[in-house]
Coordinates of C-alpha atoms in Angstrom, one line a residue:
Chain A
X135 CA -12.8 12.9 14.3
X136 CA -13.7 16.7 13.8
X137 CA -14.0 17.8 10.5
X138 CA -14.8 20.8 8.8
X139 CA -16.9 21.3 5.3
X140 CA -15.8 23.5 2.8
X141 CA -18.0 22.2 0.1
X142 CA -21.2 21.9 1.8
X143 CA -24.7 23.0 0.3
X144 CA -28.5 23.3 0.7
X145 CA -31.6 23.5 -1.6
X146 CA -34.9 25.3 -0.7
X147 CA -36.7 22.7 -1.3
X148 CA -37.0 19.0 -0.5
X149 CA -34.8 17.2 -3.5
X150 CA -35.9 14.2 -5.0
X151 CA -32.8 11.1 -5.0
X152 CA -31.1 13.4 -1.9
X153 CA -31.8 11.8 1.4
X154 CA -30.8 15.3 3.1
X155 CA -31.2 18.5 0.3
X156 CA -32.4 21.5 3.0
X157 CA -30.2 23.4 5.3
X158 CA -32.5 21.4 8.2
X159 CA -31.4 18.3 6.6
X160 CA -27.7 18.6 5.7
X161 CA -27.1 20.7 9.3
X162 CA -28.6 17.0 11.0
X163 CA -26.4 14.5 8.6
X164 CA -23.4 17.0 9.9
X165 CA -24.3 16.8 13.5
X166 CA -24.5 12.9 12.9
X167 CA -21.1 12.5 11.4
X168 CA -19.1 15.3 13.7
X169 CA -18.7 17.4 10.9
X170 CA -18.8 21.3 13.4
X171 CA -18.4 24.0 10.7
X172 CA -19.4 23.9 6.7
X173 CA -19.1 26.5 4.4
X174 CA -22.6 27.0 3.3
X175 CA -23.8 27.4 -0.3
X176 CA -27.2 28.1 -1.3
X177 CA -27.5 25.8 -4.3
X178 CA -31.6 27.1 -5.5
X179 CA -31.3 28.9 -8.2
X180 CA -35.3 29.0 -8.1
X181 CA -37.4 32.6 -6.8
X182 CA -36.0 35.3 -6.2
X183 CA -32.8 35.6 -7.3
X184 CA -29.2 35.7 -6.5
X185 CA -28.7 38.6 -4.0
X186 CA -32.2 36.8 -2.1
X187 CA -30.1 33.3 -1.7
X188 CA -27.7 34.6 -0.4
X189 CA -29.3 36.6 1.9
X190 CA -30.5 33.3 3.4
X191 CA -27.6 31.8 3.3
X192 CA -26.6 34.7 5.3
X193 CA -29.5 34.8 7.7
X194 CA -28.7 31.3 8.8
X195 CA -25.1 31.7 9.1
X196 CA -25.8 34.5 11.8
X197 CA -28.2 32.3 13.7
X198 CA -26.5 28.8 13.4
X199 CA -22.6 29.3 13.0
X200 CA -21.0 28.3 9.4
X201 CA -19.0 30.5 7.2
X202 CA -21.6 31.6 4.2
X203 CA -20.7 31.1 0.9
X204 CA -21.9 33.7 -1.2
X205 CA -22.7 33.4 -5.3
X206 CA -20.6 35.8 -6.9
X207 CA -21.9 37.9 -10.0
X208 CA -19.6 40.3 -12.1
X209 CA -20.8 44.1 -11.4
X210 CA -22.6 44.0 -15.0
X211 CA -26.2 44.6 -13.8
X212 CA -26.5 46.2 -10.5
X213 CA -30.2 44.6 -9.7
X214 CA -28.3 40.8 -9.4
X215 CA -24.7 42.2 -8.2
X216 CA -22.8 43.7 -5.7
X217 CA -22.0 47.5 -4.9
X218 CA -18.3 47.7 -3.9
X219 CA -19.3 49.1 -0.5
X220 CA -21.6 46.2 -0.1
X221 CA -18.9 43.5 -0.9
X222 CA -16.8 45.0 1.4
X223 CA -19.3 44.8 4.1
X224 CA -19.9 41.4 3.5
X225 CA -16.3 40.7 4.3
X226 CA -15.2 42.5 6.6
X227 CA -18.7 42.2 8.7
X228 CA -20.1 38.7 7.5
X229 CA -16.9 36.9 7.1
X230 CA -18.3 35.9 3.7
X231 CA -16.3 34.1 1.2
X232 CA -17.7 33.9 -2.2
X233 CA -18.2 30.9 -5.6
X234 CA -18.4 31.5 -8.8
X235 CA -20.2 29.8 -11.8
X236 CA -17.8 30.2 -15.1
X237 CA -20.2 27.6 -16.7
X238 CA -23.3 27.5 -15.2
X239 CA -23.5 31.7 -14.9
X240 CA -21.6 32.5 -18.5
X241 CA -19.1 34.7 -16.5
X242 CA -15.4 33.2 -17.1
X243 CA -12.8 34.2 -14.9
X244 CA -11.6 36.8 -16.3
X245 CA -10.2 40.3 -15.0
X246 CA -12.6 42.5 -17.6
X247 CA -15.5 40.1 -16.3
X248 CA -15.3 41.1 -12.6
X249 CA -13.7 44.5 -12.7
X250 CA -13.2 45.5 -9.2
X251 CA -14.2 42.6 -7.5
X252 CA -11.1 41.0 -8.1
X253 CA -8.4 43.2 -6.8
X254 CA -10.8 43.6 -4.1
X255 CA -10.8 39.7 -3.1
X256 CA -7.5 40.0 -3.4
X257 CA -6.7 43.1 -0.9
X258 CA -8.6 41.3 1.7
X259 CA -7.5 38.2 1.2
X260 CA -10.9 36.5 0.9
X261 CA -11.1 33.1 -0.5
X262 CA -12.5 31.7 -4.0
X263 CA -14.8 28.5 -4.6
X264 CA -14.8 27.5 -8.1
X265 CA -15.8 24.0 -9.0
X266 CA -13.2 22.0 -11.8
X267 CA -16.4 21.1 -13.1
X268 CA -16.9 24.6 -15.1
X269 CA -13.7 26.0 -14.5
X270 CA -10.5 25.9 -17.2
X271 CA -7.2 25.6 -15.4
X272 CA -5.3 27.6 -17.9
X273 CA -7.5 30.7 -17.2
X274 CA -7.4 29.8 -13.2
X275 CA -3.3 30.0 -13.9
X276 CA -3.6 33.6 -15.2
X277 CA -6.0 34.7 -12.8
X278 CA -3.6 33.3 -10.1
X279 CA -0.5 35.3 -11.3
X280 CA -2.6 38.5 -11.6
X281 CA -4.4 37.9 -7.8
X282 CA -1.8 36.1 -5.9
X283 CA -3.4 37.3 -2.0
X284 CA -6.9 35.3 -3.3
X285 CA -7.0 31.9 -1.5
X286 CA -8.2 30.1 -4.5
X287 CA -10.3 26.6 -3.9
X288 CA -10.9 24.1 -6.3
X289 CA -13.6 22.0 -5.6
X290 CA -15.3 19.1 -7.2
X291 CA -12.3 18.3 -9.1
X292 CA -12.0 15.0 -11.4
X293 CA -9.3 12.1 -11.6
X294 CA -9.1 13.0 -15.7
X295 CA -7.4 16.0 -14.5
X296 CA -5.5 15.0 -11.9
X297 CA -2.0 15.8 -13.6
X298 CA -3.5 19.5 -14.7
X299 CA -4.7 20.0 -11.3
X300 CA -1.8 19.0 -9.0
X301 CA 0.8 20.8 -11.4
X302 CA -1.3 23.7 -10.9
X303 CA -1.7 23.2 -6.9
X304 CA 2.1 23.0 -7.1
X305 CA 2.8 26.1 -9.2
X306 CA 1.1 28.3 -7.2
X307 CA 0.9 29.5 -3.5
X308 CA -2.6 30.4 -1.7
X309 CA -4.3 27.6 -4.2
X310 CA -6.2 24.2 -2.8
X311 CA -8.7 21.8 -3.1
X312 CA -11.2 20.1 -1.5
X313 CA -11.6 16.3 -1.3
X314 CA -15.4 15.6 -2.4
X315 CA -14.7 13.8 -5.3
X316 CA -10.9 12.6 -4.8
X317 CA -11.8 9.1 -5.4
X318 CA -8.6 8.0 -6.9
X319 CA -7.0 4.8 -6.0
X320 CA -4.6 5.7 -2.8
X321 CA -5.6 9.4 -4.0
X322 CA -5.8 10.7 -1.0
X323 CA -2.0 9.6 0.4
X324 CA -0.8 10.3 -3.2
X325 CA -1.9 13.8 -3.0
X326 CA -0.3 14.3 -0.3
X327 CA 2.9 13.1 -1.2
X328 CA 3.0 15.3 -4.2
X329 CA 1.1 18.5 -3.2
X330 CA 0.8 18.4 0.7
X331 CA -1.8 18.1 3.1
X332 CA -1.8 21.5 3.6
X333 CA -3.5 21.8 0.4
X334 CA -6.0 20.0 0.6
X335 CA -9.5 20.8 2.2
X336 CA -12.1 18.3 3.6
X337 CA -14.9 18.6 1.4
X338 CA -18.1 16.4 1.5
X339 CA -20.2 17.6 -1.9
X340 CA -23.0 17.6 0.3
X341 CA -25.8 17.6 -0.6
X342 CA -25.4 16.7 -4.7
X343 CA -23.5 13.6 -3.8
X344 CA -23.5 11.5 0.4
X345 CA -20.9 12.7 2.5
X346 CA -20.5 8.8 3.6
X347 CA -17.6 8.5 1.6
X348 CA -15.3 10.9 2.8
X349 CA -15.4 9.6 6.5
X350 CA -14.0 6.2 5.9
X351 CA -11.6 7.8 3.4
X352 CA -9.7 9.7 6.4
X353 CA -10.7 7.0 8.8
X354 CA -8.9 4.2 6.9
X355 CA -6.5 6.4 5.5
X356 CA -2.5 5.8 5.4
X357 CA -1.7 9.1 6.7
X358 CA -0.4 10.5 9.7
X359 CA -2.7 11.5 12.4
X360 CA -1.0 15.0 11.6
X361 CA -1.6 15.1 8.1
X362 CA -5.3 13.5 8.7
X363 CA -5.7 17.0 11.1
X364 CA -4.9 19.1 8.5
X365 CA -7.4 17.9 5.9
X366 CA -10.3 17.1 8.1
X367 CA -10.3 20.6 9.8
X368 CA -7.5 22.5 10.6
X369 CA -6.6 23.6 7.2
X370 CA -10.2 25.1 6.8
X371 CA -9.2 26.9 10.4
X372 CA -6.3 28.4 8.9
X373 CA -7.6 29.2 5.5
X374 CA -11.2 30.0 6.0
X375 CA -12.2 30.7 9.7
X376 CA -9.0 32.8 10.7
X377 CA -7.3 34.6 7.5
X378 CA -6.6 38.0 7.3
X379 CA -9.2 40.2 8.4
X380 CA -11.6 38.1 10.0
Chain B
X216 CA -23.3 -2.4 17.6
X217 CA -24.4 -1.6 14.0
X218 CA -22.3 -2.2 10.8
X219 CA -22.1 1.6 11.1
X220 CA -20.9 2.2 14.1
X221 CA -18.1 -0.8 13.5
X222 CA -17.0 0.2 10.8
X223 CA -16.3 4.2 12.6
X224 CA -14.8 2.5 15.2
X225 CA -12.6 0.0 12.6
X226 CA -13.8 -3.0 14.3
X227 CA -15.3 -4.5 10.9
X228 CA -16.4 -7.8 11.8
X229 CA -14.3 -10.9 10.7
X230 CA -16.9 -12.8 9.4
X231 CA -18.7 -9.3 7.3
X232 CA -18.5 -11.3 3.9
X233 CA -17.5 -8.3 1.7
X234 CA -16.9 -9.2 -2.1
X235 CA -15.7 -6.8 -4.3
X236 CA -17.4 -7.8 -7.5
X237 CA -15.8 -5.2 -10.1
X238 CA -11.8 -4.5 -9.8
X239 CA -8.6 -4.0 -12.2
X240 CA -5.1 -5.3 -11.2
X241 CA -1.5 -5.3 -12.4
X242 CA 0.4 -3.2 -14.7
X243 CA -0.7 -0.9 -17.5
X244 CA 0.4 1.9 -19.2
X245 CA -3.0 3.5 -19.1
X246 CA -2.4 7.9 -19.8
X247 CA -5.9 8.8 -19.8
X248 CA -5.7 9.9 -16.4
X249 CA -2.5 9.1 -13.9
X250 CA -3.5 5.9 -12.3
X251 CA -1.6 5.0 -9.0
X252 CA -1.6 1.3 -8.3
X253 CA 0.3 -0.1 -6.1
X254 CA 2.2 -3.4 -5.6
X255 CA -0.7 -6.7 -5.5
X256 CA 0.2 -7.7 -2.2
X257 CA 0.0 -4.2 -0.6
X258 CA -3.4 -3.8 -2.3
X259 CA -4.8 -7.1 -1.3
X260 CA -3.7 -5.8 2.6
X261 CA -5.3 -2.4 2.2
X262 CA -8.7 -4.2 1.0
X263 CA -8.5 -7.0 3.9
X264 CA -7.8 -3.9 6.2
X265 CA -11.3 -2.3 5.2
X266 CA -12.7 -5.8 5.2
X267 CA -12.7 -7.2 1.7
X268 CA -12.8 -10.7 1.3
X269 CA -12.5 -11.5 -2.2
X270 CA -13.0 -10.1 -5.2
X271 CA -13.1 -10.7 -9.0
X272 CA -10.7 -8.6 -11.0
X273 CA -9.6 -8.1 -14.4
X274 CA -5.9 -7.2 -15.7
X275 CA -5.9 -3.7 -16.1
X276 CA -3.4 -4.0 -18.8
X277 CA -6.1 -5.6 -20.7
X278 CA -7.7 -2.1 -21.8
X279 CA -6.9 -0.6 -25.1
X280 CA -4.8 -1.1 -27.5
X281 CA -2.9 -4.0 -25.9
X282 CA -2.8 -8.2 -25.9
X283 CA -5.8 -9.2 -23.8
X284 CA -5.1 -12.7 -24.6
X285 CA -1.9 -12.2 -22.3
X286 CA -3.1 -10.0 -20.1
X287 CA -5.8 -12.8 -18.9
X288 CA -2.9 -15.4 -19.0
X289 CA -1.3 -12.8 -16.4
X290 CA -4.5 -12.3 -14.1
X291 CA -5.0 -16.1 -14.0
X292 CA -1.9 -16.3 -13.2
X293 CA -2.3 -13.3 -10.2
X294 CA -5.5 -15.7 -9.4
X295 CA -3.8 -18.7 -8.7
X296 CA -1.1 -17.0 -6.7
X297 CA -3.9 -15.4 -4.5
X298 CA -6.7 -16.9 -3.4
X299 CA -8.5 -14.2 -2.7
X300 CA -9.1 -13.3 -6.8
X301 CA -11.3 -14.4 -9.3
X302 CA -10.9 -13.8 -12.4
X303 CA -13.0 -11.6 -15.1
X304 CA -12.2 -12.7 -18.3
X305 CA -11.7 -9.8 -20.2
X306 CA -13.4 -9.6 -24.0
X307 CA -12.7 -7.5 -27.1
X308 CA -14.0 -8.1 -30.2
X309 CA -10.3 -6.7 -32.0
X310 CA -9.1 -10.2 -30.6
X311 CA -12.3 -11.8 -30.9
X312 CA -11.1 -15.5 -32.2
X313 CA -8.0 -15.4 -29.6
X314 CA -10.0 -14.5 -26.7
X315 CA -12.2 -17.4 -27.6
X316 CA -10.1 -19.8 -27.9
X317 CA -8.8 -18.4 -24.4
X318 CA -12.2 -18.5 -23.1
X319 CA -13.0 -22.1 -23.8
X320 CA -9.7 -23.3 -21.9
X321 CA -10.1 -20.2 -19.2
X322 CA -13.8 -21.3 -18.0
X323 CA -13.2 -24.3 -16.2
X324 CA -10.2 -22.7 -14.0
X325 CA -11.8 -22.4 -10.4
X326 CA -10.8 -19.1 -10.0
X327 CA -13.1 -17.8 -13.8
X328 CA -15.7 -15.9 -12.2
X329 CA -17.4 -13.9 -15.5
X330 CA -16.2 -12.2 -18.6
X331 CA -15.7 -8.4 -18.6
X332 CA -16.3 -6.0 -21.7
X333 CA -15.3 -2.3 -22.6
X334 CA -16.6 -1.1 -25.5
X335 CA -15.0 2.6 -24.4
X336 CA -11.8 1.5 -23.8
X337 CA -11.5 -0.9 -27.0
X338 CA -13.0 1.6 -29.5
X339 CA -16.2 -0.4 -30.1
X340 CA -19.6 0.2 -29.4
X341 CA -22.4 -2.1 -28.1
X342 CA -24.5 -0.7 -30.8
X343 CA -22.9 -2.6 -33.3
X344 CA -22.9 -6.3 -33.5
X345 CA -19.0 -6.2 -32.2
X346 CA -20.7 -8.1 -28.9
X347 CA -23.3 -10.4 -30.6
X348 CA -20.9 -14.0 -30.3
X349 CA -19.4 -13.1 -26.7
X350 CA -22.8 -12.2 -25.0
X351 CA -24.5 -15.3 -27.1
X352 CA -21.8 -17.9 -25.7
X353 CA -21.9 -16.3 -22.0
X354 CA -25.8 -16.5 -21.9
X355 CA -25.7 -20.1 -23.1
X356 CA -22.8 -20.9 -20.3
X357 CA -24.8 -19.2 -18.0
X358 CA -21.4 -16.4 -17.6
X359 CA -22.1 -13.5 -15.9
X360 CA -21.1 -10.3 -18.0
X361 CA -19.7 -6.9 -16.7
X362 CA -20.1 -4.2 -19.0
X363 CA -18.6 -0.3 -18.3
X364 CA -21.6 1.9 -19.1
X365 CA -21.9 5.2 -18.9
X366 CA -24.5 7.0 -20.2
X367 CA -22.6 9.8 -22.0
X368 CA -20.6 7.6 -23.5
X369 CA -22.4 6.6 -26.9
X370 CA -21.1 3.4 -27.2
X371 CA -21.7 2.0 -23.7
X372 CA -25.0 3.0 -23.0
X373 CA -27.5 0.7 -20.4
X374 CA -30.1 1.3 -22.7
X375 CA -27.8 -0.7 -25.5
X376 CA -28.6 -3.9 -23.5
X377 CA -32.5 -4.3 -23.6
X378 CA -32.4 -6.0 -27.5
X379 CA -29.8 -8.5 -26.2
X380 CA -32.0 -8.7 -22.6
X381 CA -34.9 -9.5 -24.9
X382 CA -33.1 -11.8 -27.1
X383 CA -31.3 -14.0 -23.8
X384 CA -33.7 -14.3 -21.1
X385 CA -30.8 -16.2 -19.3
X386 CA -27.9 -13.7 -20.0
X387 CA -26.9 -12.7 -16.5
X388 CA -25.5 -8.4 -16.8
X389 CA -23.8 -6.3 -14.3
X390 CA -24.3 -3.2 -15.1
X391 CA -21.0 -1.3 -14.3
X392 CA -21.4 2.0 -12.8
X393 CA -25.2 2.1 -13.3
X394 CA -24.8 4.1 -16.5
X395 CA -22.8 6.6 -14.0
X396 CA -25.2 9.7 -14.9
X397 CA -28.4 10.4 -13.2
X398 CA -29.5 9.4 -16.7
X399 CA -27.8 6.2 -16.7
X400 CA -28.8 5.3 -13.4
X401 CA -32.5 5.8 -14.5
X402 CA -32.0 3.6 -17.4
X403 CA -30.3 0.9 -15.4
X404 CA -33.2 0.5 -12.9
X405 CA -35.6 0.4 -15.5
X406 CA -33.6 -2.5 -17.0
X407 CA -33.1 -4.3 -13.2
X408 CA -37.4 -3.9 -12.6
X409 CA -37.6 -5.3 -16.2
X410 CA -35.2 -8.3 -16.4
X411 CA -34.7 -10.9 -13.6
X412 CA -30.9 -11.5 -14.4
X413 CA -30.0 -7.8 -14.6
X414 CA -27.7 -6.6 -11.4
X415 CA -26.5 -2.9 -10.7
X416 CA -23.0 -2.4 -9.9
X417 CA -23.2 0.5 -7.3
X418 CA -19.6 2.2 -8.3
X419 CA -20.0 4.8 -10.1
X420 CA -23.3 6.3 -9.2
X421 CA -21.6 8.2 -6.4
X422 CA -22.3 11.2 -8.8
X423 CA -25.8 10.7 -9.6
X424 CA -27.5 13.0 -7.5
X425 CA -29.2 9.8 -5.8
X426 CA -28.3 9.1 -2.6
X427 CA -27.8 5.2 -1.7
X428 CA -30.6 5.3 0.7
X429 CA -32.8 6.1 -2.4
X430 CA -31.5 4.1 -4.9
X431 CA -32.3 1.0 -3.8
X432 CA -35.7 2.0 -3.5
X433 CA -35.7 2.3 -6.9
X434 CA -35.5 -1.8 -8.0
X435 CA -35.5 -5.1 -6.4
X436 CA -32.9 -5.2 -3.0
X437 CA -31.4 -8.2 -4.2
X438 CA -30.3 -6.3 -7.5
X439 CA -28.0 -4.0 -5.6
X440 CA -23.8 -5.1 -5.8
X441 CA -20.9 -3.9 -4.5
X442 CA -17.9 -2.8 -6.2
X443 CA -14.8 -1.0 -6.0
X444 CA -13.6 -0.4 -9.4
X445 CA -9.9 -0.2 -8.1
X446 CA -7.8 0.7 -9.5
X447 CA -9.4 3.7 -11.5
X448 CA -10.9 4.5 -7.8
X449 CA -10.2 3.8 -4.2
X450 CA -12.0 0.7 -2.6
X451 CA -12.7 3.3 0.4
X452 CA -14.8 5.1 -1.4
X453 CA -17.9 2.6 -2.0
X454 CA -17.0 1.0 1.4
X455 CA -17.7 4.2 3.5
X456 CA -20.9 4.7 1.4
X457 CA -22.1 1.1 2.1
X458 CA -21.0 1.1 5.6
X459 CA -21.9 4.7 6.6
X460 CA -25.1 4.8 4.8
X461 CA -28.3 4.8 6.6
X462 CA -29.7 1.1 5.2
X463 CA -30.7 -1.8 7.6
X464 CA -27.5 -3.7 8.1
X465 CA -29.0 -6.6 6.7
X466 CA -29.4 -4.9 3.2
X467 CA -25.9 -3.6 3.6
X468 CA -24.9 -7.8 3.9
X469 CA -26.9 -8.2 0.5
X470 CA -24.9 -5.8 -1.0
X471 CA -21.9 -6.3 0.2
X472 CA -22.1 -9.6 -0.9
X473 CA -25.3 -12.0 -0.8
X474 CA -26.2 -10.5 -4.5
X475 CA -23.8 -10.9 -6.5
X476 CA -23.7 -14.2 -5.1
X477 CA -27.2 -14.7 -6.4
X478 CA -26.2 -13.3 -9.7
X479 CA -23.9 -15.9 -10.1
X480 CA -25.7 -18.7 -8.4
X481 CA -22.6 -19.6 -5.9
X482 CA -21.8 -19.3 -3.4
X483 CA -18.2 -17.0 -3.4
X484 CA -17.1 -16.7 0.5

């Protein structure tokens, strides 16, 4: 079974309670379970600074493969964001797509927050992480409606949203999620009934949570071999690895 | 062939003796979250399909604001249709003299298996004395208790436990979930190294930041059991961490199984 990661991170540093936390690490548990591309995310907040992970995360990228998943800061303070020139660069050039922190980096998703960077994500079409863990689905609805072209992924989300979330996945074209932490009963077949399997990414969590779970999910699934396809990696094909202008 | 590699090719051994020792069955009108359950006996063949062998459940219709006295009259009932089930007698103190009365007649059914609390659910808190008769009588019946915990929760805290620990040395806990937090799971080892009849109910700590592997480093092997918490989650879940984990098959049999057996000094499949 080939899968693809869209929810896949690294630390800098060995992590205490993680049996895999560096890129090293995580890249062997993937080679182990057949997982062939990950979007990478540089979790370590600790040195140098944004612009410096991701530059690694970057770095790596070019040398192993993997679609780099780069921190996005608004364009307040130009020493920890990016120039308009460089953001372009980064997609057109690196492929990059990018995650934001509406919790963790006080910067809601908001229009006046980003400025430019949003109609620029969405004239290129380049896809959004955001976790359901920090982000409010009634601001992710107006953001939608304003930046319909951004591919918008929700990842991490939580069963004590499920009806918020699917209603929302529903609503609106270009929006998905991942599957790290779709633990409902028969959640996965259910979510397919009611939003699709082409919504939905295959997503490990990696490495904040094991990835063990999310194989025998899709190996003992319900679903058609079709449908099991579409989650594990083809949907990160369409929506990642080949969208518009990459 | 490893467990492992069994399991990835679904040739999950016959005789694996998988017991599923925290589970929720039947109807409810639960609106927390949108539960999907589906019909028992298309349950009970997607859990033999992954290789479950029995397991002890409570009516999940027991939660809340609701009759837990017949709610248990319903699982028993589900019990004695199939085999397969044992029952968890479920406990709130709102009913307390009911439920007691229940319990007394309930224990000596072959399918009773423990008694199974929710402080959360039933607006009380294990920092009250709400739990003081129902955890005296199961430690002097020698019942094992299953407790949600979760350490953000106030009122289901691990940590609650250690004056009733100290007070029964014979009360026999599962500790559901671990406490679910990294917190909680820090608490709930502390409480397995401490007390010999403490038992950690893996489900739950999936989003702990501790990786299986490491966990069970952390206290005694034999204090590691496997749940599936159906039908809040999916039994795959837990299965595929057990299974796909990187720990000695014969520690993945103890957890599957051989513990809680321990905990509850029989022998269950």
């Amino acid at each position: 079974m080939e899968c693809k990661d869209v929810n896949c991170g690294f630390y800098g540093f060995r992590r205490a309670g993680l049996r895999a936390s560096t890129y090293d690490e995580v890249r062997a548990v993937c080679a182990q379970f057949g997982i062939t591309a990950c979007a990478w995310y540089h979790l370590d907040r600790s040195g140098a600074g944004v612009r410096e992970s991701n530059e690694i995360t970057l770095a790596l990228c070019r040398q192993n493969g993997g679609v780099p998943v780069l921190r996005l800061l608004p364009p307040a303070f130009p020493l920890e964001s990016y120039t308009k020139e460089e953001m372009e660069r980064l997609i057109t050039q690196e492929r990059a797509v990018f995650r934001i922190h509406p919790g963790r980096d006080a910067s809601p998703l908001k229009d006046w927050v980003f400025d430019w960077m949003f109609p620029l994500l969405n004239e290129t079409g380049t896809p959004l992480l955001v976790s359901l863990q920090e982000a409010d689905l009634g601001e992710l609805a107006a953001f939608k409606q304003q930046f319909p072209e951004v591919p918008l992924i929700l990842t991490n989300t939580t069963q004590w949203l499920n009806r918020q979330y699917v209603c929302f996945l529903r609503r609106f074209p270009k929006t998905y999620m991942d599957t790290a932490n779709v633990i409902e009963y028969y959640g996965l077949e259910n979510l397919c009934d009611v939003v699709g399997p082409d919504k939905l990414l295959f997503g490990t969590g990696m490495p904040d949570k094991e990835p063990y779970d999310k194989f025998f999910q899709l190996l003992y699934s319900d679903l058609a071999k079709e449908q099991i396809e579409l989650i594990a990696h083809v949907n990160f094909e369409r929506v990642i690895e080949r969208r518009r202008g990459v | 062939m490893s467990l492992a590699q069994l399991a990835w090719n679904k040739q999950i051994p016959a005789d694996l003796r998988i017991f599923d020792a925290h589970s929720h069955f039947g109807p409810s009108h639960y609106t927390t979250t949108y539960l999907h359950p589906l019909p028992m006996e298309e349950s009970l063949a997607l859990a033999h399909r992954c290789g479950i062998k029995r397991i002890a459940g409570m009516a999940l219709g027991a939660l809340g604001e609701s009759d837990a006295v017949k709610m248990n009259r319903w699982m028993l009932d589900a019990c004695e249709q199939f085999p397969e089930l044992m029952l968890y007698f479920y406990y709130k103190p709102m009913q307390h003299q009911a439920l007691m009365e229940q319990l007394e007649q309930m224990k000596k059914h072959p399918s009773f298996f423990g008694i199974k609390i929710h402080p959360r659910e039933d607006f009380s808190s294990l920092e009250s004395r709400e739990y003081d008769a129902i955890i005296d009588y199961a430690a002097e019946n020698d019942m094992l208790v299953l407790c949600h915990t979760w350490d953000t929760e106030a009122v289901c805290r691990p940590r609650s436990f250690e004056r009733y620990l100290q007070q029964y040395p014979r009360f026999r806990l599962l500790i559901g979930h671990m406490g679910g937090t990294y917190l909680g799971c820090q608490d709930t080892l502390e409480l397995a190294r401490r007390f010999d009849n403490v038992y950690c109910d893996i489900n739950g700590s999936l989003y702990s930041g501790i990786w299986l592997e490491e966990l069970v480093k952390k206290a005694p092997e034999h204090k590691f059991v496997f749940s599936t918490d159906e039908t809040f989650n999916d039994p795959r879940i837990i299965l595929g961490r057990v299974f796909f984990s990187a720990l000695p098959d014969r520690l993945k049999e103890m957890i599957f199984c051989d513990n809680i057996e321990r905990a509850v000094g029989k022998r269950l499949i």
